[in-house]
Amino acid sequence: SSPAPVPTPNVVRVVKNANTLGIAIEGGANTRQPLPRIVTIQKGGSAHNCGQLKVGQIILEVNGISLRGREHKDAAKIIAEAFKTKEKDHIDFLVVDPG
Amino acid sequence: REKRLTLPPSEITLL
């Protein structure tokens, strides 16, 4: 039987078209979930409006910044700052479906 | 696998 296909990461662009990003994340270095995973997507948030982010996806990078090896608080801060900054009107998430 | 089980669960942050 053929080996299970390895899920390939893909970039999802979330346009900041709402007051909140509207995702809840779980995970970070030194926890059972080593990379942040999306556990909730709130209706009306930018992530929900984008329509391409899904619950269960694992976030590898934010605007090219790797989240590998980062503690939960550090990863959450990077995402929050990416949403807050006025330099860009979007956030690029490199995500992968759970393998 | 054992190592993962001994690691603490993570907190959840709403963004």
XYZ file of C-alpha atoms in Angstrom:
114
model
C 0.000 0.000 0.000
C 1.297 3.489 -0.825
C 2.667 5.567 2.068
C 0.263 8.147 3.546
C 0.658 11.495 1.689
C 2.573 14.025 3.802
C 0.385 17.169 4.179
C 2.131 20.064 2.464
C 2.157 23.493 4.087
C 0.464 26.325 2.270
C 0.319 30.083 2.715
C -3.024 31.592 3.677
C -3.415 35.354 3.362
C -5.815 36.814 5.911
C -6.914 40.350 5.075
C -7.527 42.552 8.118
C -11.164 43.351 7.336
C -12.568 43.060 10.856
C -11.718 44.431 14.299
C -10.392 41.105 15.481
C -8.399 38.276 13.909
C -10.828 35.849 15.599
C -8.816 32.687 16.142
C -7.916 30.811 19.319
C -4.620 28.936 19.336
C -3.284 26.174 21.520
C 0.288 24.943 21.744
C 3.885 26.027 21.770
C 7.335 24.743 22.677
C 7.544 22.440 25.722
C 3.891 21.461 25.602
C 2.051 18.453 24.199
C 1.222 20.523 21.120
C 4.711 21.716 20.008
C 3.428 24.125 17.339
C 0.410 26.441 17.695
C -2.795 24.822 16.446
C -6.034 26.641 15.578
C -8.722 25.445 18.001
C -11.432 28.018 17.305
C -12.364 30.401 14.493
C -14.834 33.103 15.553
C -17.610 34.231 13.217
C -17.103 37.801 12.022
C -13.344 37.813 12.591
C -10.866 38.393 9.781
C -9.880 34.707 9.805
C -13.496 33.593 9.394
C -14.075 36.127 6.635
C -10.997 34.830 4.807
C -12.539 31.379 4.724
C -9.299 29.469 4.149
C -8.150 28.917 7.723
C -9.588 25.820 9.391
C -9.807 24.526 12.932
C -7.070 21.951 13.497
C -4.522 23.546 11.175
C -1.040 24.033 12.583
C 0.629 27.428 12.165
C 4.265 27.102 11.093
C 5.049 30.726 10.202
C 3.507 34.195 10.483
C 4.651 36.738 7.871
C 7.723 34.576 7.341
C 8.548 34.365 11.056
C 8.905 30.747 12.126
C 7.007 29.699 15.265
C 9.072 26.531 15.625
C 10.599 26.250 19.113
C 8.709 29.265 20.457
C 6.763 29.176 23.726
C 2.985 29.680 23.529
C 3.078 33.278 24.799
C 5.819 34.238 22.311
C 3.917 32.716 19.382
C 0.677 34.410 20.456
C 2.475 37.749 20.734
C 3.917 37.431 17.221
C 0.455 36.779 15.777
C -1.136 39.589 17.797
C 1.517 42.076 16.671
C 1.168 40.956 13.053
C -2.536 41.786 13.308
C -1.994 45.069 15.137
C 0.697 46.506 12.861
C -0.446 49.154 10.384
C 2.424 48.330 7.994
C 0.399 45.584 6.284
C -3.298 45.148 5.621
C -2.981 41.380 5.776
C -1.199 38.519 7.556
C 0.399 35.594 5.732
C 0.076 32.346 7.691
C 2.062 29.279 6.657
C -0.219 26.479 7.811
C -0.360 22.721 7.456
C -3.275 20.379 7.959
C -2.793 17.945 10.861
C -0.963 14.905 9.501
C 5.606 9.166 22.664
C 6.227 8.902 26.357
C 7.986 12.258 26.356
C 4.890 13.910 24.786
C 2.618 12.458 27.435
C 4.707 13.916 30.253
C 4.699 17.389 28.728
C 2.128 19.820 30.137
C -0.957 20.720 28.100
C -0.770 24.146 26.517
C -2.807 27.207 27.361
C -5.243 28.642 24.825
C -5.105 32.258 23.659
C -7.846 34.072 21.783
C -6.505 36.550 19.192
